[in-house]
Short mmCIF file of C-alpha atoms in Angstrom, two decimals:
data_model
loop_
_atom_site.label_atom_id
_atom_site.label_comp_id
_atom_site.label_asym_id
_atom_site.label_seq_id
_atom_site.Cartn_x
_atom_site.Cartn_y
_atom_site.Cartn_z
CA MET B 1 0.56 -14.70 8.88
CA LYS B 2 3.77 -13.58 8.67
CA LEU B 3 4.84 -10.66 10.89
CA ARG B 4 7.73 -8.49 11.03
CA ILE B 5 9.05 -5.40 12.93
CA GLU B 6 11.70 -3.07 10.74
CA PRO B 7 13.28 0.26 11.84
CA LEU B 8 11.88 3.40 9.87
CA THR B 9 14.94 3.93 7.34
CA ALA B 10 15.16 6.22 4.39
CA ASP B 11 14.31 3.06 2.03
CA ARG B 12 11.08 2.30 4.23
CA TRP B 13 9.91 6.13 3.92
CA ASP B 14 7.47 5.38 1.79
CA ASP B 15 5.73 2.53 3.73
CA LEU B 16 5.45 5.06 6.46
CA VAL B 17 3.53 7.47 4.33
CA GLU B 18 1.44 4.64 2.73
CA LEU B 19 0.21 3.76 6.48
CA PHE B 20 -0.24 7.28 7.56
CA GLU B 21 -2.63 8.28 4.66
CA ARG B 22 -4.87 5.43 5.21
CA PRO B 23 -8.59 6.34 5.87
CA GLY B 24 -8.60 6.74 10.11
CA ALA B 25 -5.15 7.71 10.59
CA SER B 26 -5.90 11.32 10.67
CA ILE B 27 -4.11 12.13 13.92
CA ALA B 28 -0.76 10.17 12.75
CA ARG B 29 -1.18 12.16 9.47
CA GLY B 30 -1.62 15.56 11.41
CA CYS B 31 1.41 15.39 13.58
CA TYR B 32 3.89 12.43 11.69
CA CYS B 33 4.97 11.89 15.71
CA MET B 34 6.76 15.26 15.47
CA TYR B 35 4.79 17.03 18.84
CA TYR B 36 7.15 15.68 21.46
CA ARG B 37 10.16 15.80 19.23
CA ARG B 38 10.22 19.55 19.12
CA SER B 39 10.35 21.97 21.96
CA GLY B 40 8.86 25.81 21.99
CA LYS B 41 7.21 27.42 19.10
CA HIS B 42 7.89 26.04 15.63
CA ASP B 43 7.01 28.13 12.55
CA VAL B 44 5.25 26.38 9.54
CA PRO B 45 6.72 27.39 6.12
CA ALA B 46 4.51 29.73 4.00
CA GLY B 47 2.16 27.66 1.83
CA MET B 48 2.49 24.56 3.90
CA THR B 49 0.27 22.93 6.63
CA TYR B 50 1.22 21.59 9.90
CA SER B 51 0.82 18.16 8.63
CA GLU B 52 3.21 18.94 5.62
CA ALA B 53 5.84 20.64 7.93
CA ASN B 54 5.79 17.71 10.21
CA LYS B 55 6.12 15.38 7.64
CA ARG B 56 8.72 17.05 5.97
CA ALA B 57 10.76 17.23 9.36
CA LEU B 58 10.26 13.75 10.20
CA LYS B 59 11.67 12.90 6.76
CA SER B 60 14.70 14.93 7.34
CA LEU B 61 15.26 13.02 10.66
CA VAL B 62 15.06 9.79 8.85
CA ASP B 63 17.18 11.34 5.63
CA ARG B 64 19.93 11.89 8.42
CA GLY B 65 19.89 8.48 9.55
CA VAL B 66 18.12 8.94 12.89
CA VAL B 67 15.47 5.90 13.39
CA PRO B 68 12.63 7.76 15.08
CA GLY B 69 10.14 4.58 15.13
CA LEU B 70 9.54 1.25 14.11
CA ILE B 71 7.07 -0.15 11.41
CA GLY B 72 5.15 -3.32 11.62
CA TYR B 73 4.57 -5.29 8.64
CA GLU B 74 1.89 -8.51 8.10
CA ASN B 75 2.60 -10.24 5.04
CA GLY B 76 4.95 -7.61 3.60
CA ARG B 77 2.18 -4.89 4.03
CA PRO B 78 2.79 -2.09 6.61
CA ILE B 79 0.26 -2.26 9.51
CA GLY B 80 1.53 -0.64 12.57
CA TRP B 81 3.89 1.99 13.52
CA VAL B 82 5.48 3.20 17.09
CA SER B 83 7.65 6.32 17.62
CA LEU B 84 10.96 5.85 19.51
CA GLY B 85 12.41 8.60 21.53
CA PRO B 86 11.23 11.67 23.58
#
């Protein structure tokens, strides 16, 4: 078993999505770790769910070079996530 921990960067975004879209990850998939990153009420764009809006917001952070968390890998497969920050 080979474990490694990597920062979430734009080139690893698909790994996070894969992890959050797995069965059993409904809470992570719903908030995309944006709950504590926002202050006050936020509106969801028309036609989007909260999950989609949160996913888009986290992706925007990552695309701007912010490292919002770490992804754990086992044998190259994403197996865990920890949010960094607020």
